[in-house]
mmCIF file of C-alpha atoms in Angstrom:
data_model
loop_
_atom_site.group_PDB
_atom_site.id
_atom_site.type_symbol
_atom_site.label_atom_id
_atom_site.label_comp_id
_atom_site.label_asym_id
_atom_site.label_seq_id
_atom_site.Cartn_x
_atom_site.Cartn_y
_atom_site.Cartn_z
ATOM 1 C CA UNK E 912 64.233 135.171 60.129
ATOM 2 C CA UNK E 913 61.016 133.761 58.680
ATOM 3 C CA UNK E 914 59.338 134.376 62.027
ATOM 4 C CA UNK E 915 60.709 137.923 62.102
ATOM 5 C CA UNK E 916 59.262 138.556 58.627
ATOM 6 C CA UNK E 917 55.866 137.287 59.801
ATOM 7 C CA UNK E 918 56.063 139.683 62.736
ATOM 8 C CA UNK E 919 56.908 142.577 60.401
ATOM 9 C CA UNK E 920 53.704 141.987 58.422
ATOM 10 C CA UNK E 921 51.626 142.745 61.528
ATOM 11 C CA UNK E 922 52.393 146.426 60.942
ATOM 12 C CA UNK E 923 50.913 146.468 57.423
ATOM 13 C CA UNK E 924 48.880 149.592 56.816
ATOM 14 C CA UNK E 925 50.111 151.476 59.900
ATOM 15 C CA UNK E 926 53.841 152.239 59.535
ATOM 16 C CA UNK E 927 53.921 154.375 56.365
ATOM 17 C CA UNK E 928 56.080 156.134 55.356
ATOM 18 C CA UNK E 929 58.275 154.002 57.605
ATOM 19 C CA UNK E 930 59.140 150.389 56.710
ATOM 20 C CA UNK E 931 57.698 147.127 57.981
ATOM 21 C CA UNK E 932 60.163 145.608 60.444
ATOM 22 C CA UNK E 933 60.133 142.562 62.679
ATOM 23 C CA UNK E 934 62.731 141.475 65.258
ATOM 24 C CA UNK E 935 63.431 138.437 67.418
ATOM 25 C CA UNK E 936 65.966 137.762 70.158
ATOM 26 C CA UNK E 937 67.090 134.156 70.578
ATOM 27 C CA UNK E 938 69.182 132.692 73.390
ATOM 28 C CA UNK E 939 70.134 129.040 73.781
ATOM 29 C CA UNK E 940 67.641 128.113 71.077
ATOM 30 C CA UNK E 941 64.686 129.888 72.707
ATOM 31 C CA UNK E 942 62.918 133.108 71.704
ATOM 32 C CA UNK E 943 63.186 135.516 74.613
ATOM 33 C CA UNK E 944 61.977 138.683 72.917
ATOM 34 C CA UNK E 945 59.992 139.667 69.861
ATOM 35 C CA UNK E 946 58.660 142.877 68.413
ATOM 36 C CA UNK E 947 57.516 144.684 65.299
ATOM 37 C CA UNK E 948 57.188 148.290 64.223
ATOM 38 C CA UNK E 949 53.560 149.084 65.044
ATOM 39 C CA UNK E 950 53.163 152.657 63.841
ATOM 40 C CA UNK E 951 55.226 155.533 62.428
ATOM 41 C CA UNK E 952 56.713 157.544 65.313
ATOM 42 C CA UNK E 953 56.481 154.653 67.787
ATOM 43 C CA UNK E 954 59.411 152.459 68.978
ATOM 44 C CA UNK E 955 61.087 150.336 66.314
ATOM 45 C CA UNK E 956 60.870 146.544 66.187
ATOM 46 C CA UNK E 957 64.312 146.020 67.749
ATOM 47 C CA UNK E 958 63.447 148.215 70.735
ATOM 48 C CA UNK E 959 60.199 146.317 71.336
ATOM 49 C CA UNK E 960 62.049 142.991 71.176
ATOM 50 C CA UNK E 961 64.784 144.201 73.548
ATOM 51 C CA UNK E 962 62.189 145.515 75.985
ATOM 52 C CA UNK E 963 60.484 142.134 76.102
ATOM 53 C CA UNK E 964 63.783 140.306 76.575
ATOM 54 C CA UNK E 965 65.063 142.696 79.242
ATOM 55 C CA UNK E 966 68.350 141.692 80.883
ATOM 56 C CA UNK E 967 68.079 138.227 79.320
ATOM 57 C CA UNK E 968 69.124 139.771 75.964
ATOM 58 C CA UNK E 969 72.794 139.711 77.034
ATOM 59 C CA UNK E 970 74.726 137.173 74.922
ATOM 60 C CA UNK E 971 71.636 136.549 72.782
ATOM 61 C CA UNK E 972 71.229 136.795 68.991
ATOM 62 C CA UNK E 973 69.070 139.544 67.509
ATOM 63 C CA UNK E 974 67.327 138.844 64.189
ATOM 64 C CA UNK E 975 66.043 141.930 62.356
ATOM 65 C CA UNK E 976 64.335 142.103 58.961
ATOM 66 C CA UNK E 977 65.866 145.530 58.222
ATOM 67 C CA UNK E 978 69.183 147.148 59.067
ATOM 68 C CA UNK E 979 68.788 148.877 62.463
ATOM 69 C CA UNK E 980 68.728 152.671 62.374
ATOM 70 C CA UNK E 981 71.852 154.526 63.471
ATOM 71 C CA UNK E 982 70.577 158.112 63.553
ATOM 72 C CA UNK E 983 68.326 160.304 65.646
ATOM 73 C CA UNK E 984 64.864 160.788 64.125
ATOM 74 C CA UNK E 985 61.470 160.646 65.814
ATOM 75 C CA UNK E 986 63.050 157.923 67.960
ATOM 76 C CA UNK E 987 66.640 157.392 69.242
ATOM 77 C CA UNK E 988 69.044 155.216 67.204
ATOM 78 C CA UNK E 989 68.406 151.489 67.638
ATOM 79 C CA UNK E 990 72.111 150.711 67.371
ATOM 80 C CA UNK E 991 72.781 152.354 70.759
ATOM 81 C CA UNK E 992 70.139 150.259 72.503
ATOM 82 C CA UNK E 993 71.420 147.106 70.795
ATOM 83 C CA UNK E 994 74.982 147.758 71.973
ATOM 84 C CA UNK E 995 73.791 148.553 75.502
ATOM 85 C CA UNK E 996 71.729 145.339 75.622
ATOM 86 C CA UNK E 997 74.821 143.155 75.369
ATOM 87 C CA UNK E 998 73.606 140.922 72.533
ATOM 88 C CA UNK E 999 76.528 139.042 71.015
ATOM 89 C CA UNK E 1000 75.305 138.835 67.418
ATOM 90 C CA UNK E 1001 72.934 140.623 65.038
ATOM 91 C CA UNK E 1002 71.520 138.941 61.913
ATOM 92 C CA UNK E 1003 69.914 141.284 59.352
ATOM 93 C CA UNK E 1004 67.770 140.437 56.319
ATOM 94 C CA UNK E 1005 68.285 143.564 54.174
ATOM 95 C CA UNK E 1006 70.143 146.836 54.150
ATOM 96 C CA UNK E 1007 68.033 149.936 54.721
ATOM 97 C CA UNK E 1008 67.811 151.840 51.385
ATOM 98 C CA UNK E 1009 67.767 155.112 53.317
ATOM 99 C CA UNK E 1010 71.281 156.506 52.634
ATOM 100 C CA UNK E 1011 71.590 158.101 56.081
ATOM 101 C CA UNK E 1012 71.301 154.723 57.836
ATOM 102 C CA UNK E 1013 74.438 152.681 58.391
ATOM 103 C CA UNK E 1014 73.531 150.433 61.293
ATOM 104 C CA UNK E 1015 75.298 147.371 59.897
ATOM 105 C CA UNK E 1016 78.723 149.045 59.834
ATOM 106 C CA UNK E 1017 78.033 150.848 63.109
ATOM 107 C CA UNK E 1018 77.347 147.585 64.945
ATOM 108 C CA UNK E 1019 80.443 145.933 63.477
ATOM 109 C CA UNK E 1020 82.596 148.895 64.534
ATOM 110 C CA UNK E 1021 81.173 148.587 68.031
ATOM 111 C CA UNK E 1022 82.396 144.993 68.228
ATOM 112 C CA UNK E 1023 79.174 143.072 67.616
ATOM 113 C CA UNK E 1024 79.272 140.145 65.191
ATOM 114 C CA UNK E 1025 76.902 141.199 62.422
ATOM 115 C CA UNK E 1026 75.640 139.407 59.305
ATOM 116 C CA UNK E 1027 73.405 140.739 56.530
ATOM 117 C CA UNK E 1028 71.522 139.247 53.559
ATOM 118 C CA UNK E 1029 69.548 136.430 55.233
ATOM 119 C CA UNK E 1030 66.205 136.039 53.357
ATOM 120 C CA UNK E 1031 67.012 139.342 51.699
ATOM 121 C CA UNK E 1032 64.612 138.977 48.739
ATOM 122 C CA UNK E 1033 61.666 138.176 51.013
ATOM 123 C CA UNK E 1034 62.477 141.223 53.146
ATOM 124 C CA UNK E 1035 62.744 143.464 50.083
ATOM 125 C CA UNK E 1036 59.368 142.268 48.799
ATOM 126 C CA UNK E 1037 57.439 143.327 51.893
ATOM 127 C CA UNK E 1038 59.046 146.770 51.827
ATOM 128 C CA UNK E 1039 58.655 147.638 48.130
ATOM 129 C CA UNK E 1040 56.675 150.831 48.874
ATOM 130 C CA UNK E 1041 59.187 152.032 51.466
ATOM 131 C CA UNK E 1042 62.161 151.388 49.176
ATOM 132 C CA UNK E 1043 60.542 153.247 46.260
ATOM 133 C CA UNK E 1044 59.516 156.230 48.381
ATOM 134 C CA UNK E 1045 62.744 156.606 50.397
ATOM 135 C CA UNK E 1046 64.921 156.470 47.253
ATOM 136 C CA UNK E 1047 62.763 158.529 44.842
ATOM 137 C CA UNK E 1048 60.256 160.365 47.078
ATOM 138 C CA UNK E 1049 57.496 158.968 44.857
ATOM 139 C CA UNK E 1050 54.824 156.434 45.782
ATOM 140 C CA UNK E 1051 54.914 152.775 44.804
ATOM 141 C CA UNK E 1052 52.011 152.410 42.346
ATOM 142 C CA UNK E 1053 49.994 149.240 41.727
ATOM 143 C CA UNK E 1054 47.280 148.917 39.080
ATOM 144 C CA UNK E 1055 44.544 146.497 40.104
ATOM 145 C CA UNK E 1056 41.804 145.224 37.809
ATOM 146 C CA UNK E 1057 39.132 142.525 37.974
ATOM 147 C CA UNK E 1058 38.377 141.081 34.546
ATOM 148 C CA UNK E 1059 36.516 138.301 32.831
ATOM 149 C CA UNK E 1060 38.466 135.617 30.998
ATOM 150 C CA UNK E 1061 38.149 137.711 27.833
ATOM 151 C CA UNK E 1062 39.586 140.832 29.513
ATOM 152 C CA UNK E 1063 36.433 142.848 30.264
ATOM 153 C CA UNK E 1064 35.888 144.845 33.450
ATOM 154 C CA UNK E 1065 32.233 145.579 32.653
ATOM 155 C CA UNK E 1066 29.529 144.815 30.116
ATOM 156 C CA UNK E 1067 28.789 147.227 27.272
ATOM 157 C CA UNK E 1068 26.117 148.823 29.495
ATOM 158 C CA UNK E 1069 28.726 149.498 32.184
ATOM 159 C CA UNK E 1070 27.563 146.829 34.651
ATOM 160 C CA UNK E 1071 30.464 145.385 36.649
ATOM 161 C CA UNK E 1072 28.870 144.014 39.830
ATOM 162 C CA UNK E 1073 30.385 141.586 40.356
ATOM 163 C CA UNK E 1074 32.884 140.005 37.997
ATOM 164 C CA UNK E 1075 34.915 138.266 40.688
ATOM 165 C CA UNK E 1076 33.693 136.279 43.680
ATOM 166 C CA UNK E 1077 33.502 137.075 47.394
ATOM 167 C CA UNK E 1078 36.985 135.795 48.216
ATOM 168 C CA UNK E 1079 38.659 138.000 45.614
ATOM 169 C CA UNK E 1080 36.637 141.057 46.657
ATOM 170 C CA UNK E 1081 37.537 140.533 50.314
ATOM 171 C CA UNK E 1082 41.196 140.245 49.297
ATOM 172 C CA UNK E 1083 40.942 143.624 47.518
ATOM 173 C CA UNK E 1084 39.585 145.215 50.698
ATOM 174 C CA UNK E 1085 42.532 143.753 52.622
ATOM 175 C CA UNK E 1086 44.847 145.294 50.017
ATOM 176 C CA UNK E 1087 43.178 148.677 50.424
ATOM 177 C CA UNK E 1088 43.888 148.605 54.153
ATOM 178 C CA UNK E 1089 47.587 148.068 53.413
ATOM 179 C CA UNK E 1090 48.060 150.914 50.914
ATOM 180 C CA UNK E 1091 48.239 154.591 51.793
ATOM 181 C CA UNK E 1092 45.738 155.553 49.109
ATOM 182 C CA UNK E 1093 43.340 154.196 46.491
ATOM 183 C CA UNK E 1094 43.123 156.074 43.195
ATOM 184 C CA UNK E 1095 40.218 156.113 40.741
ATOM 185 C CA UNK E 1096 39.198 158.245 37.775
ATOM 186 C CA UNK E 1097 36.187 160.533 37.496
ATOM 187 C CA UNK E 1098 34.403 158.050 35.197
ATOM 188 C CA UNK E 1099 34.434 155.453 37.977
ATOM 189 C CA UNK E 1100 33.014 157.979 40.448
ATOM 190 C CA UNK E 1101 30.261 159.050 38.030
ATOM 191 C CA UNK E 1102 29.351 155.493 37.065
ATOM 192 C CA UNK E 1103 29.645 153.625 40.385
ATOM 193 C CA UNK E 1104 29.951 156.257 43.169
ATOM 194 C CA UNK E 1105 32.271 153.865 45.057
ATOM 195 C CA UNK E 1106 33.007 154.108 48.767
ATOM 196 C CA UNK E 1107 36.581 152.757 48.496
ATOM 197 C CA UNK E 1108 36.464 151.502 52.088
ATOM 198 C CA UNK E 1109 37.611 148.264 53.737
ATOM 199 C CA UNK E 1110 34.116 147.281 54.888
ATOM 200 C CA UNK E 1111 34.633 143.589 54.001
ATOM 201 C CA UNK E 1112 37.582 143.224 56.355
ATOM 202 C CA UNK E 1113 39.299 144.778 59.381
ATOM 203 C CA UNK E 1114 41.751 147.634 58.987
ATOM 204 C CA UNK E 1115 41.918 151.336 58.372
ATOM 205 C CA UNK E 1116 40.354 153.024 55.365
ATOM 206 C CA UNK E 1117 42.938 154.397 52.921
ATOM 207 C CA UNK E 1118 43.136 157.911 51.573
ATOM 208 C CA UNK E 1119 41.100 158.322 48.384
ATOM 209 C CA UNK E 1120 42.379 160.053 45.250
ATOM 210 C CA UNK E 1121 40.163 160.986 42.294
ATOM 211 C CA UNK E 1122 41.830 162.008 39.048
ATOM 212 C CA UNK E 1123 39.314 164.465 37.619
ATOM 213 C CA UNK E 1124 40.786 166.990 35.177
ATOM 214 C CA UNK E 1125 37.375 168.579 34.448
ATOM 215 C CA UNK E 1126 36.175 168.443 38.058
ATOM 216 C CA UNK E 1127 33.049 166.458 37.231
ATOM 217 C CA UNK E 1128 32.883 164.713 40.621
ATOM 218 C CA UNK E 1129 29.494 165.432 42.243
ATOM 219 C CA UNK E 1130 29.531 167.095 45.634
ATOM 220 C CA UNK E 1131 27.045 164.386 46.681
ATOM 221 C CA UNK E 1132 29.303 161.430 45.737
ATOM 222 C CA UNK E 1133 29.860 158.781 48.432
ATOM 223 C CA UNK E 1134 33.579 159.492 48.685
ATOM 224 C CA UNK E 1135 32.831 163.198 49.283
ATOM 225 C CA UNK E 1136 30.228 162.523 51.955
ATOM 226 C CA UNK E 1137 32.301 159.899 53.783
ATOM 227 C CA UNK E 1138 35.561 161.138 55.354
ATOM 228 C CA UNK E 1139 36.046 164.203 53.097
ATOM 229 C CA UNK E 1140 39.310 165.008 54.876
ATOM 230 C CA UNK E 1141 40.786 161.769 53.504
ATOM 231 C CA UNK E 1142 39.850 162.641 49.911
ATOM 232 C CA UNK E 1143 42.200 164.210 47.363
ATOM 233 C CA UNK E 1144 40.740 165.450 44.091
ATOM 234 C CA UNK E 1145 43.423 165.852 41.443
ATOM 235 C CA UNK E 1146 42.260 168.305 38.804
ATOM 236 C CA UNK E 1147 43.561 170.811 36.259
ATOM 237 C CA UNK E 1148 44.389 174.464 36.803
ATOM 238 C CA UNK E 1149 41.518 175.222 34.414
ATOM 239 C CA UNK E 1150 38.880 173.713 36.720
ATOM 240 C CA UNK E 1151 36.039 175.812 38.117
ATOM 241 C CA UNK E 1152 37.387 177.932 40.977
ATOM 242 C CA UNK E 1153 33.963 178.116 42.606
ATOM 243 C CA UNK E 1154 33.562 174.327 42.609
ATOM 244 C CA UNK E 1155 37.085 173.912 43.996
ATOM 245 C CA UNK E 1156 36.068 176.226 46.838
ATOM 246 C CA UNK E 1157 32.913 174.172 47.477
ATOM 247 C CA UNK E 1158 34.963 171.021 47.820
ATOM 248 C CA UNK E 1159 37.457 172.747 50.103
ATOM 249 C CA UNK E 1160 34.643 173.999 52.331
ATOM 250 C CA UNK E 1161 33.638 170.360 52.824
ATOM 251 C CA UNK E 1162 37.202 169.550 53.914
ATOM 252 C CA UNK E 1163 38.297 167.924 50.636
ATOM 253 C CA UNK E 1164 41.918 168.360 49.504
ATOM 254 C CA UNK E 1165 41.965 169.730 45.943
ATOM 255 C CA UNK E 1166 45.236 169.673 43.984
ATOM 256 C CA UNK E 1167 45.294 171.538 40.660
ATOM 257 C CA UNK E 1168 47.956 170.752 38.030
ATOM 258 C CA UNK E 1169 48.854 171.895 34.567
ATOM 259 C CA UNK E 1170 47.624 169.552 31.865
ATOM 260 C CA UNK E 1171 49.686 167.495 29.457
ATOM 261 C CA UNK E 1172 47.911 166.754 26.152
ATOM 262 C CA UNK E 1173 44.640 167.735 27.794
ATOM 263 C CA UNK E 1174 45.104 165.463 30.819
ATOM 264 C CA UNK E 1175 46.514 165.892 34.287
ATOM 265 C CA UNK E 1176 50.223 165.032 34.265
ATOM 266 C CA UNK E 1177 50.354 161.941 36.489
ATOM 267 C CA UNK E 1178 54.131 162.200 36.827
ATOM 268 C CA UNK E 1179 53.730 165.615 38.488
ATOM 269 C CA UNK E 1180 50.901 164.234 40.608
ATOM 270 C CA UNK E 1181 53.211 161.497 41.928
ATOM 271 C CA UNK E 1182 55.852 164.082 42.848
ATOM 272 C CA UNK E 1183 53.317 166.046 44.875
ATOM 273 C CA UNK E 1184 51.812 163.019 46.592
ATOM 274 C CA UNK E 1185 55.299 161.789 47.474
ATOM 275 C CA UNK E 1186 56.013 165.121 49.161
ATOM 276 C CA UNK E 1187 52.942 164.472 51.293
ATOM 277 C CA UNK E 1188 54.465 161.151 52.474
ATOM 278 C CA UNK E 1189 52.028 159.015 50.485
ATOM 279 C CA UNK E 1190 54.287 156.057 49.792
ATOM 280 C CA UNK E 1191 51.898 153.577 48.127
ATOM 281 C CA UNK E 1192 48.877 153.847 45.832
ATOM 282 C CA UNK E 1193 46.456 151.181 44.633
ATOM 283 C CA UNK E 1194 44.945 152.270 41.306
ATOM 284 C CA UNK E 1195 41.418 150.901 40.873
ATOM 285 C CA UNK E 1196 40.597 152.869 37.772
ATOM 286 C CA UNK E 1197 38.773 152.094 34.602
ATOM 287 C CA UNK E 1198 40.292 151.592 31.169
ATOM 288 C CA UNK E 1199 41.282 155.243 30.717
ATOM 289 C CA UNK E 1200 43.064 155.818 34.033
ATOM 290 C CA UNK E 1201 44.748 152.400 33.962
ATOM 291 C CA UNK E 1202 46.138 153.064 30.486
ATOM 292 C CA UNK E 1203 47.194 156.623 31.318
ATOM 293 C CA UNK E 1204 49.030 155.421 34.431
ATOM 294 C CA UNK E 1205 50.930 152.797 32.423
ATOM 295 C CA UNK E 1206 51.655 155.240 29.584
ATOM 296 C CA UNK E 1207 52.993 157.749 32.119
ATOM 297 C CA UNK E 1208 55.397 155.089 33.453
ATOM 298 C CA UNK E 1209 54.341 155.631 37.050
ATOM 299 C CA UNK E 1210 53.250 151.993 37.564
ATOM 300 C CA UNK E 1211 55.502 149.539 39.395
ATOM 301 C CA UNK E 1212 53.250 146.520 39.702
ATOM 302 C CA UNK E 1213 49.984 145.074 38.356
ATOM 303 C CA UNK E 1214 47.397 142.849 40.036
ATOM 304 C CA UNK E 1215 44.843 141.295 37.692
ATOM 305 C CA UNK E 1216 42.013 139.226 39.140
ATOM 306 C CA UNK E 1217 40.619 136.990 36.401
ATOM 307 C CA UNK E 1218 37.192 135.369 36.708
ATOM 308 C CA UNK E 1219 36.319 132.203 34.744
ATOM 309 C CA UNK E 1220 33.554 133.794 32.689
ATOM 310 C CA UNK E 1221 33.040 135.452 29.297
ATOM 311 C CA UNK E 1222 31.362 138.814 28.731
ATOM 312 C CA UNK E 1223 31.954 139.412 25.034
ATOM 313 C CA UNK E 1224 31.466 142.988 23.923
ATOM 314 C CA UNK E 1225 32.163 145.264 26.873
ATOM 315 C CA UNK E 1226 34.640 147.596 28.567
ATOM 316 C CA UNK E 1227 38.271 146.453 28.606
ATOM 317 C CA UNK E 1228 40.690 146.775 31.506
ATOM 318 C CA UNK E 1229 43.040 149.017 29.529
ATOM 319 C CA UNK E 1230 42.450 151.803 27.051
ATOM 320 C CA UNK E 1231 44.766 152.710 24.202
ATOM 321 C CA UNK E 1232 48.472 152.381 24.997
ATOM 322 C CA UNK E 1233 49.521 153.582 21.536
ATOM 323 C CA UNK E 1234 51.042 150.204 20.651
ATOM 324 C CA UNK E 1235 50.961 149.401 16.923
ATOM 325 C CA UNK E 1236 53.075 146.212 16.867
ATOM 326 C CA UNK E 1237 53.019 143.181 19.145
ATOM 327 C CA UNK E 1238 56.794 143.230 19.551
ATOM 328 C CA UNK E 1239 56.479 146.708 21.123
ATOM 329 C CA UNK E 1240 54.050 145.491 23.771
ATOM 330 C CA UNK E 1241 54.758 146.225 27.434
ATOM 331 C CA UNK E 1242 56.164 143.145 29.132
ATOM 332 C CA UNK E 1243 55.065 142.076 32.608
ATOM 333 C CA UNK E 1244 57.911 140.467 34.574
ATOM 334 C CA UNK E 1245 58.341 138.187 37.587
ATOM 335 C CA UNK E 1246 54.833 136.772 37.418
ATOM 336 C CA UNK E 1247 53.218 134.948 40.323
ATOM 337 C CA UNK E 1248 49.801 133.300 40.501
ATOM 338 C CA UNK E 1249 47.302 132.748 43.300
ATOM 339 C CA UNK E 1250 43.874 131.102 43.325
ATOM 340 C CA UNK E 1251 41.133 132.929 45.228
ATOM 341 C CA UNK E 1252 37.961 130.881 45.205
ATOM 342 C CA UNK E 1253 37.095 130.346 41.548
ATOM 343 C CA UNK E 1254 39.170 133.352 40.464
ATOM 344 C CA UNK E 1255 42.857 133.658 39.643
ATOM 345 C CA UNK E 1256 45.159 136.496 40.710
ATOM 346 C CA UNK E 1257 48.082 137.281 38.404
ATOM 347 C CA UNK E 1258 50.736 139.536 39.897
ATOM 348 C CA UNK E 1259 53.702 141.037 38.082
ATOM 349 C CA UNK E 1260 56.028 144.012 37.683
ATOM 350 C CA UNK E 1261 56.519 146.551 34.900
#
């Protein structure tokens, strides 16, 4: 199953809003077929593994990281092909959270020995975005920040290039390639004019989302000039209609929302983005957007890259969360740590 999970990860960044899935077929202790889900709309992992195994699959054991589908969608049900293949046993890591899928019971009813729950937690971890989106129709949201040891993301003059080292920055670009979209605030666009690409690694560039209630984003910004069709500007219904039209003429997607306490309601934004099958978002905002996302309770996970350096007076990673007492602070759970060059990555869930 560990090998099947490794196979599943090969689809990172290409299967959304579908899950990451890997499959292996073993017979007499040898792997005779392997496959992974390469892209949404293309054959599922089990089908690719069965195709490679061919007639040798009969009396083999199929290992799948996710419960095989049992319904007609963009592709036929995998359970039918599994039954037809003649495999004698199916071992599954996790149940599919999609309520219309019941492949585990279907295979048992069809007389195939079937087990579920092998390396279940590992399988769930790689499909966090899929599980969140399929059960709530909202994207899985991660706040990422790179800070100094004293919690600053920039100096008091706004300089932030670069707090972390090359290895950490390359890792961030790899992350971008795996998420459907990267979200920043208008302050970040005005200050840095970021590209939000994956230029330091291989992979596809994500969609870009700018939260800009006053529509201050310049028409000449890098993210407007580069791939405007992959840019979403989230603004208020009070924004300049003429400027909205200018953006739209360039191919930019502009979404206007009612404001909540003078700011775009991020909860409503998540509903809309979920409808558009955006299942995961990496927030690379400044202090204001990071804090607003956490206050709005749309954040599932945080990634903080911490560099071994002090800045002193400067810009913090988070703005005001409205917390007056330490015992009311927001707790980060299930922490893990990873060293990247001289920097440390702390990962946890809200």
